[in-house]
Coordinates of C-alpha atoms in Angstrom, one line a residue:
Chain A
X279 CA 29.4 33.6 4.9
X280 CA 30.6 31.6 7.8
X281 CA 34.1 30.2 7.5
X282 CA 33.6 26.1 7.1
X283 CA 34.7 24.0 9.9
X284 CA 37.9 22.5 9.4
X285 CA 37.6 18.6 9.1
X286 CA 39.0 16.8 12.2
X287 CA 40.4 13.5 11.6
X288 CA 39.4 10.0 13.0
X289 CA 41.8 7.2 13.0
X290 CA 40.6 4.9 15.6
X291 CA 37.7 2.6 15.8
X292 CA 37.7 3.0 19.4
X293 CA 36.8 6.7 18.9
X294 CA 33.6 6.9 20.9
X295 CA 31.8 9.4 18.3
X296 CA 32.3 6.6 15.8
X297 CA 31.3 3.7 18.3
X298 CA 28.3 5.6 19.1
X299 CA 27.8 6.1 15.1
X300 CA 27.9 2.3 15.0
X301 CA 25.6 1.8 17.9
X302 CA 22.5 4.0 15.7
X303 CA 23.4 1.8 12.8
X304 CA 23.1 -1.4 14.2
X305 CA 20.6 -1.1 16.9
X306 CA 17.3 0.1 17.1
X307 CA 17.9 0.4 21.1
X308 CA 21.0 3.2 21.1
X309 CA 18.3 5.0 18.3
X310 CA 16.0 5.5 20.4
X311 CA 17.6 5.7 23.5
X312 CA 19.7 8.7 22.0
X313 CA 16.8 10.0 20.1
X314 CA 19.3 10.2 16.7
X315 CA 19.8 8.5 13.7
X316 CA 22.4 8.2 10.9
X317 CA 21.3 9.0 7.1
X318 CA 23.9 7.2 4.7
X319 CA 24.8 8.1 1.6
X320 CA 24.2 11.0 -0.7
X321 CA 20.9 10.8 -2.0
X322 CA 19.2 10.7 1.5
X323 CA 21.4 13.4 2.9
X324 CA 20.7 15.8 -0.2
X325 CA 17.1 15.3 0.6
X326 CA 17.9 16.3 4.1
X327 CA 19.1 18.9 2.5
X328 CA 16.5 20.1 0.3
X329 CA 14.1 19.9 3.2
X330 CA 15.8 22.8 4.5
X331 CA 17.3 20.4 7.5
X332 CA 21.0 20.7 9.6
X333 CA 22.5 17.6 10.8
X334 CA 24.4 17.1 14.3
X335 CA 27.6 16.1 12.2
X336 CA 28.8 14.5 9.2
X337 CA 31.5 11.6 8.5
X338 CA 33.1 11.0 5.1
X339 CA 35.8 8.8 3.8
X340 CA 39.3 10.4 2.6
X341 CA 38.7 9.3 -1.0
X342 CA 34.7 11.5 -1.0
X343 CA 36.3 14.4 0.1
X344 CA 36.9 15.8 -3.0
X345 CA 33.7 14.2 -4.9
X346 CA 31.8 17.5 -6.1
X347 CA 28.4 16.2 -4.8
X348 CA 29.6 15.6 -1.2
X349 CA 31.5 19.2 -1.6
X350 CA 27.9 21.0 -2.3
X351 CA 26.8 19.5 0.9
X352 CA 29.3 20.6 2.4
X353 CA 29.5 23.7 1.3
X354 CA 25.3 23.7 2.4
X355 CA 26.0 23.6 6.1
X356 CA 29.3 25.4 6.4
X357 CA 28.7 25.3 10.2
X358 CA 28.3 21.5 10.8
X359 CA 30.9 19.6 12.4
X360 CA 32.6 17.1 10.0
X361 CA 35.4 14.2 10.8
X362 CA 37.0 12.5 7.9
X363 CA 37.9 8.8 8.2
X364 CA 40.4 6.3 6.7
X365 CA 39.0 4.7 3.8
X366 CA 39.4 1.4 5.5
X367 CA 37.6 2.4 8.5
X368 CA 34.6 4.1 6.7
X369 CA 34.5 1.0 4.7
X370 CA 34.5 -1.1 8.3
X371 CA 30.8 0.7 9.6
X372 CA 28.9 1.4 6.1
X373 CA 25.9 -0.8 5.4
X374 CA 25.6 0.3 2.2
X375 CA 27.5 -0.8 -1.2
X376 CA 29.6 1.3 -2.7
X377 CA 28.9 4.9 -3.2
X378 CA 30.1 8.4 -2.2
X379 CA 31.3 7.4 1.4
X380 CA 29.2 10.3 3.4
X381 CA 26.7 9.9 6.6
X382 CA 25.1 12.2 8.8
X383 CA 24.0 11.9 12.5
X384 CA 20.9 13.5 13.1
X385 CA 18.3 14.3 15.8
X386 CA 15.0 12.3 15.9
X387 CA 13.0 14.7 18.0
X388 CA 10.1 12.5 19.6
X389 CA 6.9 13.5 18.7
X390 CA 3.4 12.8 20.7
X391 CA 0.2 12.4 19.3
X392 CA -1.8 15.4 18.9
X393 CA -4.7 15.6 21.2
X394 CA -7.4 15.6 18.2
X395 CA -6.8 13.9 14.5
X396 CA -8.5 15.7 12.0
X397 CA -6.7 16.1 9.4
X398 CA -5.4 13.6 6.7
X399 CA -3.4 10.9 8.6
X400 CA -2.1 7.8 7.6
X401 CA -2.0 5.3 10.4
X402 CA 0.4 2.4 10.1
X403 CA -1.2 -0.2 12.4
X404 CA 2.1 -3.3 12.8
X405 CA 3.4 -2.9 9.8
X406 CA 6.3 -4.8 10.2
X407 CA 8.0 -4.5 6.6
X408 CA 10.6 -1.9 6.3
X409 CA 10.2 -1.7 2.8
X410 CA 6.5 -1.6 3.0
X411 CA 7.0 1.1 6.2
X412 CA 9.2 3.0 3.6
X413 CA 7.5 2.9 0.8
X414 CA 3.9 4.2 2.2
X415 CA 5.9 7.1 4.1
X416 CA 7.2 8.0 0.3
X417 CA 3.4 7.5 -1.1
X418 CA 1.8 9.4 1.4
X419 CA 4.4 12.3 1.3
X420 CA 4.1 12.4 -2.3
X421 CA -0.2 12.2 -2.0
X422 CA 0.2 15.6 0.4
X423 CA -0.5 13.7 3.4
X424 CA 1.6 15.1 5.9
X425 CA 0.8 12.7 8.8
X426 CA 1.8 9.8 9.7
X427 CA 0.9 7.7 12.5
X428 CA 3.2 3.9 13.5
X429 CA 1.7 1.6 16.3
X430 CA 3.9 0.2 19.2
X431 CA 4.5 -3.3 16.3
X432 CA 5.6 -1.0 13.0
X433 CA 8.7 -1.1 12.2
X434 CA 10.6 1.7 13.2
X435 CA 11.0 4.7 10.8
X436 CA 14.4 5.9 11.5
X437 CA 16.1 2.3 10.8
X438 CA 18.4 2.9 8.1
X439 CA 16.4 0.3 6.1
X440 CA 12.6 2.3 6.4
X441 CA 14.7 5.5 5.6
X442 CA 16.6 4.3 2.3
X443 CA 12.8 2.9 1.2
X444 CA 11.7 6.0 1.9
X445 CA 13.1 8.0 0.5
X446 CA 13.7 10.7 2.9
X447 CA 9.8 10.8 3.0
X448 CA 10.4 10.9 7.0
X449 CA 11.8 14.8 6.9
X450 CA 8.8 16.0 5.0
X451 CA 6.0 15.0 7.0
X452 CA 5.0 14.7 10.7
X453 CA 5.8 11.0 11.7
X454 CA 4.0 9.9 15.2
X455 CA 6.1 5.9 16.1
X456 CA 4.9 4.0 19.1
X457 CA 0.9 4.9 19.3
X458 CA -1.5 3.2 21.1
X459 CA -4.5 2.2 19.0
X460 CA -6.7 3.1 21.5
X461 CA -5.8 6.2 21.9
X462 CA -5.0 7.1 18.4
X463 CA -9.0 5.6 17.4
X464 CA -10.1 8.3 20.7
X465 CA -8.4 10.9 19.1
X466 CA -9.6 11.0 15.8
X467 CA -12.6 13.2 14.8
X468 CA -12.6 12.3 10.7
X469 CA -13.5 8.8 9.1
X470 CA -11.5 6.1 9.8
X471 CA -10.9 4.0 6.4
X472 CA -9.5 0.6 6.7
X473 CA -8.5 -1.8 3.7
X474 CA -10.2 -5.4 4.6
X475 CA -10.4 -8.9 2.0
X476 CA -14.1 -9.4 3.6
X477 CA -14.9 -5.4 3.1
X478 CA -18.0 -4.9 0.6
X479 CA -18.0 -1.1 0.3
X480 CA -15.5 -0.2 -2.8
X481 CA -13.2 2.2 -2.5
X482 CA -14.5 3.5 -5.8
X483 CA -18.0 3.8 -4.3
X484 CA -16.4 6.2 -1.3
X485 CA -16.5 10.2 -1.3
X486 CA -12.8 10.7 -0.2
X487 CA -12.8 14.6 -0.6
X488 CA -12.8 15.7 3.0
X489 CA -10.2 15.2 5.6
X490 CA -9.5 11.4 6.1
X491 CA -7.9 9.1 8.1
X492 CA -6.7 5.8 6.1
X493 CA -5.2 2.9 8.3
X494 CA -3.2 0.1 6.6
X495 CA -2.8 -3.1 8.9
X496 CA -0.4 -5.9 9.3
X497 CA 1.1 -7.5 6.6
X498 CA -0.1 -11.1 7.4
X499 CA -3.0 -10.4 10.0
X500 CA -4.5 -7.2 8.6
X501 CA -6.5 -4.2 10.5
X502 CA -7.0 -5.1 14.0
X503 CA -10.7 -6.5 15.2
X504 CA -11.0 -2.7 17.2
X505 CA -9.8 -0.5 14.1
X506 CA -12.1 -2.8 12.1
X507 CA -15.0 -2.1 14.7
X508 CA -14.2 1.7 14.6
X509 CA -13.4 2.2 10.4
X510 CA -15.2 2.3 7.2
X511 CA -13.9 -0.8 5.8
X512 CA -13.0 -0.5 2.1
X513 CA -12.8 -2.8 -0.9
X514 CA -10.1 -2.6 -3.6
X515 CA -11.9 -4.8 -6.8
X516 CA -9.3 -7.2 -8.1
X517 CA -10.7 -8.5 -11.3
X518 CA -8.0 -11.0 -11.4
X519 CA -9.5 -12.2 -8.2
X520 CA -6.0 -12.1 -6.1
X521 CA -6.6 -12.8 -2.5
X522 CA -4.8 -9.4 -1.5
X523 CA -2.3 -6.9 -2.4
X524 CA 1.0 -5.9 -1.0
X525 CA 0.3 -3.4 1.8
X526 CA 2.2 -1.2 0.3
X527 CA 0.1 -1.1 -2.7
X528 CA -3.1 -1.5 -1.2
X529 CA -2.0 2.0 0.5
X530 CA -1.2 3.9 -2.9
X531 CA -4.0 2.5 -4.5
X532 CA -6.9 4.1 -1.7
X533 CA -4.1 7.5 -0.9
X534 CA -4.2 8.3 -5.2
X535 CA -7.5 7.5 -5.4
X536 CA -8.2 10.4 -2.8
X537 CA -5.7 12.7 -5.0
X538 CA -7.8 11.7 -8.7
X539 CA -11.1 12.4 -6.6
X540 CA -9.8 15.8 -5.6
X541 CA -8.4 16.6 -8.5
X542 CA -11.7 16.9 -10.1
Chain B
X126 CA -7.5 -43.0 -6.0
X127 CA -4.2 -43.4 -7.4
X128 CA -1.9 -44.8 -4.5
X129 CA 0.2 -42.4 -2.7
X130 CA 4.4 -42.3 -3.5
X131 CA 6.2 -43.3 -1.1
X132 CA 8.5 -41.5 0.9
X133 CA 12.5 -41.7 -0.5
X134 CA 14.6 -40.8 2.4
X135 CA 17.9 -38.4 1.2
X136 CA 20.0 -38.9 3.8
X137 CA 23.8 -37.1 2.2
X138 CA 24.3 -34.0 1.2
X139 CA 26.2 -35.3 -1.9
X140 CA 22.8 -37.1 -3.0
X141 CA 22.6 -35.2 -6.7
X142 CA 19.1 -34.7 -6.6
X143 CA 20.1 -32.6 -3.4
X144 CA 22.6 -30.7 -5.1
X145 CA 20.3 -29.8 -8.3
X146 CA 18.0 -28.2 -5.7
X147 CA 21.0 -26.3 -4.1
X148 CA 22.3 -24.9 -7.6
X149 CA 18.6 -24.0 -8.4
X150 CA 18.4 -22.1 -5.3
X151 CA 21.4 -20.6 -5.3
X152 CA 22.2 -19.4 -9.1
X153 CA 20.2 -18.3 -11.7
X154 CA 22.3 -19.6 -14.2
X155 CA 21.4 -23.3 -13.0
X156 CA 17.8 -21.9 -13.1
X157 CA 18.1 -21.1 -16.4
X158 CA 20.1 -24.0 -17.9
X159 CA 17.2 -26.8 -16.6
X160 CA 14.1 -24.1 -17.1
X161 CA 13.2 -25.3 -13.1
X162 CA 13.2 -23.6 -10.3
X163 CA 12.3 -24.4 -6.6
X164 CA 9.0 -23.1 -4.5
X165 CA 10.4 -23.0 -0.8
X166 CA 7.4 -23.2 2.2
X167 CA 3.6 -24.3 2.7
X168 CA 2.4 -20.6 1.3
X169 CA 4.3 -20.8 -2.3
X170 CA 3.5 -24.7 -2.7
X171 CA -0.4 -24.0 -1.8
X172 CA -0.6 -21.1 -4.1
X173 CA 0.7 -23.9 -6.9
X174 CA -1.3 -25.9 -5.7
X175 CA -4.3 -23.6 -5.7
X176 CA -4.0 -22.8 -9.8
X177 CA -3.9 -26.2 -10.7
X178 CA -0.3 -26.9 -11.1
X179 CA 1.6 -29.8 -10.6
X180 CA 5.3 -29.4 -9.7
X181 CA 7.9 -32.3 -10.4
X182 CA 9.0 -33.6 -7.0
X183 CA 8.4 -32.9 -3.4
X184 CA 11.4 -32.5 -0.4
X185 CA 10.3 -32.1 3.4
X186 CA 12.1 -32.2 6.4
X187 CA 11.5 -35.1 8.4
X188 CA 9.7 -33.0 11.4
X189 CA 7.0 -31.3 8.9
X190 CA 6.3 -35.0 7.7
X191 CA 2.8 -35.3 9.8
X192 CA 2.1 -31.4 9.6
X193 CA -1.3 -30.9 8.4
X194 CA -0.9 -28.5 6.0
X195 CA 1.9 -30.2 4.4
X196 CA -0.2 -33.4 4.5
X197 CA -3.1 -32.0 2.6
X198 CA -0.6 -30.6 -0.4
X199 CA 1.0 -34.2 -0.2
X200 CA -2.7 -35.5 -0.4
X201 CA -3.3 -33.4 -3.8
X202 CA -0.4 -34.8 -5.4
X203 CA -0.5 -38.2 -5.2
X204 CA 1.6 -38.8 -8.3
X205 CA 4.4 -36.6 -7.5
X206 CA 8.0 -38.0 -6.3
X207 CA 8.5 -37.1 -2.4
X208 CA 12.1 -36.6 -0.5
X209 CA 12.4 -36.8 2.8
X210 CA 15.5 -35.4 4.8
X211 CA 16.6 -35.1 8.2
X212 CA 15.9 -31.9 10.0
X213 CA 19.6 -30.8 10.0
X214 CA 20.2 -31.2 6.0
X215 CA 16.8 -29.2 5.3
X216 CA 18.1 -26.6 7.4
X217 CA 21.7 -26.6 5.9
X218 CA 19.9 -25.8 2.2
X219 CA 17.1 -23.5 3.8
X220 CA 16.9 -20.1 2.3
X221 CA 13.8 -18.9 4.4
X222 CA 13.4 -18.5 8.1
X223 CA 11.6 -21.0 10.6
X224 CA 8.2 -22.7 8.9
X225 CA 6.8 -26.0 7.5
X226 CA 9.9 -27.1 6.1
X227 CA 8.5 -28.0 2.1
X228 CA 10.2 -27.1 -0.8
X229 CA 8.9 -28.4 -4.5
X230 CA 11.4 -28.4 -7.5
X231 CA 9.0 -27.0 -10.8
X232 CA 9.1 -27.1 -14.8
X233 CA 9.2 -23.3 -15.7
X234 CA 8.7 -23.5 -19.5
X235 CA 10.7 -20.8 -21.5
X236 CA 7.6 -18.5 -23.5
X237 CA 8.3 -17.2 -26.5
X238 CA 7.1 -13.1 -27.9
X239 CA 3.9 -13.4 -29.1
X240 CA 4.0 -12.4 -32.4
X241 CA 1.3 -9.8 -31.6
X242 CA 0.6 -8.1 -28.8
X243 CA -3.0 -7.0 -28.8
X244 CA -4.1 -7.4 -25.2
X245 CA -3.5 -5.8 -21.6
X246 CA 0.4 -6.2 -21.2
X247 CA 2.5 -5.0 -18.2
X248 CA 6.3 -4.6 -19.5
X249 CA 9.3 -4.5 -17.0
X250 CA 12.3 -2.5 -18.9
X251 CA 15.3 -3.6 -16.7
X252 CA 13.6 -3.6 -13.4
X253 CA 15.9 -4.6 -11.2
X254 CA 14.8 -5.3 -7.4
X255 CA 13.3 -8.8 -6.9
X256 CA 10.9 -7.2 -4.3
X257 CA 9.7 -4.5 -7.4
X258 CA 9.9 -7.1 -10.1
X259 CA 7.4 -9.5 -7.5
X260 CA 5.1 -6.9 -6.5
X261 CA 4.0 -5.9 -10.1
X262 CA 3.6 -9.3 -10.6
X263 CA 1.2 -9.8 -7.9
X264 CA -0.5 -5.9 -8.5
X265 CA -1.0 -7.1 -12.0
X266 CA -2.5 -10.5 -11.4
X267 CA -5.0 -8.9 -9.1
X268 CA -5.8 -6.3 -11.9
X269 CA -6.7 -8.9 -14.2
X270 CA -3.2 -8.8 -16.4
X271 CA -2.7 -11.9 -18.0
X272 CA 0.5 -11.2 -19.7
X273 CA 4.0 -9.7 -18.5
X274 CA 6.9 -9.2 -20.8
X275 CA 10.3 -8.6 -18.7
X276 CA 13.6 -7.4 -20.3
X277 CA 16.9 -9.0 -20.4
X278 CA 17.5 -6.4 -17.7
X279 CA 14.8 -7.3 -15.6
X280 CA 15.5 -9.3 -12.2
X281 CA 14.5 -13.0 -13.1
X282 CA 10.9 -13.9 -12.3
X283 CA 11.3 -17.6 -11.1
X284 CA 14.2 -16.6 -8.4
X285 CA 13.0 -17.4 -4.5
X286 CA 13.5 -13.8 -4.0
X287 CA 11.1 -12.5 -6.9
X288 CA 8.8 -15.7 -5.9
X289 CA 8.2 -14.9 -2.9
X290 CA 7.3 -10.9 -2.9
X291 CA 5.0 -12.2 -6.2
X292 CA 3.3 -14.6 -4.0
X293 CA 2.5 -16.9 -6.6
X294 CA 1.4 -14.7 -9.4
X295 CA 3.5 -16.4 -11.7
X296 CA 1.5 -19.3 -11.6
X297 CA -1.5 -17.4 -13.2
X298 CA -0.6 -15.2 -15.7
X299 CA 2.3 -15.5 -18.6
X300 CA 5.6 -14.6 -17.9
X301 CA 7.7 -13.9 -21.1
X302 CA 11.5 -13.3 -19.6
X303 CA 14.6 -11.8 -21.8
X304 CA 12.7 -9.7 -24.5
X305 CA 14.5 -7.4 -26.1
X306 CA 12.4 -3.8 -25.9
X307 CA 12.7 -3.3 -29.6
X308 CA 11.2 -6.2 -30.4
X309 CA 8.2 -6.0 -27.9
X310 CA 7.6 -2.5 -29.8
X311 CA 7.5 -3.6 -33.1
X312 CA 4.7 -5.8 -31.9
X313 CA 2.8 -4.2 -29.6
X314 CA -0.3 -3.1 -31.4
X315 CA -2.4 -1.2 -28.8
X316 CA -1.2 2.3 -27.3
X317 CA 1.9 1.6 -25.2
X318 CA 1.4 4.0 -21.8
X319 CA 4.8 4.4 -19.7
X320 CA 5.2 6.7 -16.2
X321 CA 7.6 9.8 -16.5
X322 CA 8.2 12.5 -14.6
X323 CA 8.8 14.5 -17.3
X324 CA 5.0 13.7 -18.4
X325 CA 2.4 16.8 -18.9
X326 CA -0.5 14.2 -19.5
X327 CA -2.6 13.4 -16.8
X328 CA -3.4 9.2 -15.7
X329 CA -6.2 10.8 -14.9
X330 CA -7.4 12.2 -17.8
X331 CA -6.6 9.3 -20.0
X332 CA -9.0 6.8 -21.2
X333 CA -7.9 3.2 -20.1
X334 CA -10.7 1.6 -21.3
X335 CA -9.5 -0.1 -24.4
X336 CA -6.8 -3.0 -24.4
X337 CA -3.3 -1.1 -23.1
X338 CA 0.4 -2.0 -22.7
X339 CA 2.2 -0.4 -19.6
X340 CA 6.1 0.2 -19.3
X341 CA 7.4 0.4 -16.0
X342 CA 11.3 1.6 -16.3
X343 CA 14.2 1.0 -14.1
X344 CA 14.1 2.4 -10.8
X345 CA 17.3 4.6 -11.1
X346 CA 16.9 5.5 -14.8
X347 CA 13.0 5.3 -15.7
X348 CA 11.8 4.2 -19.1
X349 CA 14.3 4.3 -21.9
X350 CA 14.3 6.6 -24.5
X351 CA 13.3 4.3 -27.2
X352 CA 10.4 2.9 -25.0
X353 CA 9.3 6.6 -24.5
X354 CA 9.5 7.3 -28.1
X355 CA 7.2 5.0 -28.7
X356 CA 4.5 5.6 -25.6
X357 CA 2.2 8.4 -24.4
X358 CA 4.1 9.3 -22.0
X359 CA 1.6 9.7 -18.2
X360 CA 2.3 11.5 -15.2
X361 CA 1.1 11.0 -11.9
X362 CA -0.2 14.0 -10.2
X363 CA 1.9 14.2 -6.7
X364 CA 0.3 17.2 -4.5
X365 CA 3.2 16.4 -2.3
X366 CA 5.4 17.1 -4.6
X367 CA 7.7 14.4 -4.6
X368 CA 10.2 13.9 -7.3
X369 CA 9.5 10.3 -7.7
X370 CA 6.8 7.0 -6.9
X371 CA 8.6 3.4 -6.0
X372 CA 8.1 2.1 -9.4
X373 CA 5.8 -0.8 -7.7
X374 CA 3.8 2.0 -6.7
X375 CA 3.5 3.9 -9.8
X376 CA 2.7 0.7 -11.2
X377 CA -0.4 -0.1 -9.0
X378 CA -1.6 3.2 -9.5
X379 CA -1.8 2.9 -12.9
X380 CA -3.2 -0.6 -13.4
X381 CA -5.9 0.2 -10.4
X382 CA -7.1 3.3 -12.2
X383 CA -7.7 0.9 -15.2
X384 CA -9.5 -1.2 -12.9
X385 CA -11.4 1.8 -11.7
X386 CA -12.5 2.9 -15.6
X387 CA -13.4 -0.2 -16.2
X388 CA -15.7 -0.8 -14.0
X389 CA -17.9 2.2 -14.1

């Protein structure tokens, strides 16, 4: 076994690695300028963890050093650089309430959309909820789909926000953030399906047992006029006669319908 | 036509009527102690509106005065007591972002246990986000569920926060808050269902055809153990192999395969 890295202590908050650890949480800009995020708190770093991932670093409080869960982390990436921070300071940057004081800095790598779609994709077209973002990222991770695609307007998947809703969903599956609708509708060689309020095809009417793509719109405005023009558009029956679902719901409702149908 | 009100200006933030509507927006336990609550913006109000309701007294900011929409909700209730306030002291009590600036203070009569429960229920054991707690409300509406029962524990249904992500499905179905769980089972005489992750029987494979109570737990602890006692316990088959569904999800997945029997 590797010997652990010694912790190194910070004590300013003019140390640049912990300004630039407060740049990622507060703004969406230094993310994606820097192509990294921070993951706060235990529960999404253990899922890091468990989907056999290494951080860039990690940064815990003096009083979590000894806490047994954040030592098991620890003790999973021997070879990771860790700082250790004043109570006070730690206290100073975290967004969260109170916990086991631990975060990671990790890479985002950029991915580009593949040349051809064809398998089973879920494409988030300005979805501008991060809890709705996060929550369908969880739902389809758990349905097995292992794609995801974001338009330029979704809200952006590494914010700590669309990570806590989800979960950790993002290290599971493949997630594609500022696509072109255009290109993503050229590139896709499986049935587009698209949730509408003025669709007449149910969903329980549809074959959903080959590949498919599903493509959940914009929380006030809905599916685009040109992923309408291009999809199958689908029907959920609401026998309370609702106007609409959440997005988020609408999502889990067509994705497990596709898991029951293949179950069978 | 019954003459309109007219328009009483509020022009101090002392007024008392003003500061009834501030304590109901800001505490639950004013919420609770006068059983009203307020509807903040055009979309709440028209949804009120829109199942027939009439709420006790109307405040708008001065600039919304001649805004269409507000005008036609004005136009529907004739009868109904109407404040008008200066643009800065609607902002000063605002809890929502830039809009029609239209707020309605409402009766929200406490409702008792039924003394059976014999038809579709959806019960929320200590669910604790106002976004969770909202969006089963509104998944449930659309699924045709007429009744909720929520537990002391449960985040309370008539706050703006739980208001808004239900989108007005409180005004349609009946909301019974601060039941105690043993009580709700010693009444409940069709099958009680509730998610687990410890479940070995399918959602799939059970019939939901028949009149059914649903327990969705809290979203750190699930169900309790009494509750699961008491219920056939359902999983939700997860080829992704995720630990866990949002508990909004899980809910929508089970109350739209209900629809889905149903229908066939």
């Amino acid at each position: 076994m590797l010997p652990e890295k010694p912790f190194l202590p910070i004590t300013s908050r003019d140390n640049p690695r912990l300004k630039h650890l407060r740049g990622l949480l507060e703004h969406a800009s230094v993310r994606r300028k820097s192509s990294q995020t921070v993951l706060e708190g235990i529960h999404l770093l253990d899922a890091y963890q468990r989907a056999g991932k290494i951080p860039d670093s990690i940064f815990i409080a003096e009083s979590a050093q000894t806490h047994p869960e954040a030592n098991d982390l620890l003790d999973a990436w021997p070879s990771v650089a860790r700082f250790i921070l004043p109570d006070a300071l730690y206290k100073e940057m975290r967004t969260l309430g109170q916990g086991i004081d631990i975060m990671a800095l990790i890479d985002t790598a950029f991915v580009a959309l593949p040349e051809q779609l064809n398998t089973d994709v879920l494409i988030l077209e300005d979805v501008q909820d991060a809890g709705n973002v996060g929550t369908l990222l969880r739902t389809a991770a758990a349905a097995g789909i292992k794609q995801v695609i974001c338009t330029k307007g979704t809200a952006l998947v590494w914010s700590p926000r669309v990570l806590r809703a989800g979960m950790g969903a993002q290290f599971g599956i493949q997630v594609i953030e500022h696509a072109d609708i255009k290109e993503i509708l050229e590139r896709l060689t499986i049935p587009l399906h698209a949730t509408s309020s003025h669709a007449n095809q149910s969903l329980y009417a549809l074959n959903l047992k080959t590949p498919i793509a599903w493509l959940m719109g914009n929380e006030g405005q809905g599916a685009s006029q040109i992923a309408l023009e291009n999809a199958i558009s689908v029907s959920i029956p609401q026998p309370g006669g609702q106007e609409s679902l959440n997005v988020a719901v609408a999502g889990a409702v067509c994705m497990f319908e596709m898991v029951r149908q293949r179950l069978i």
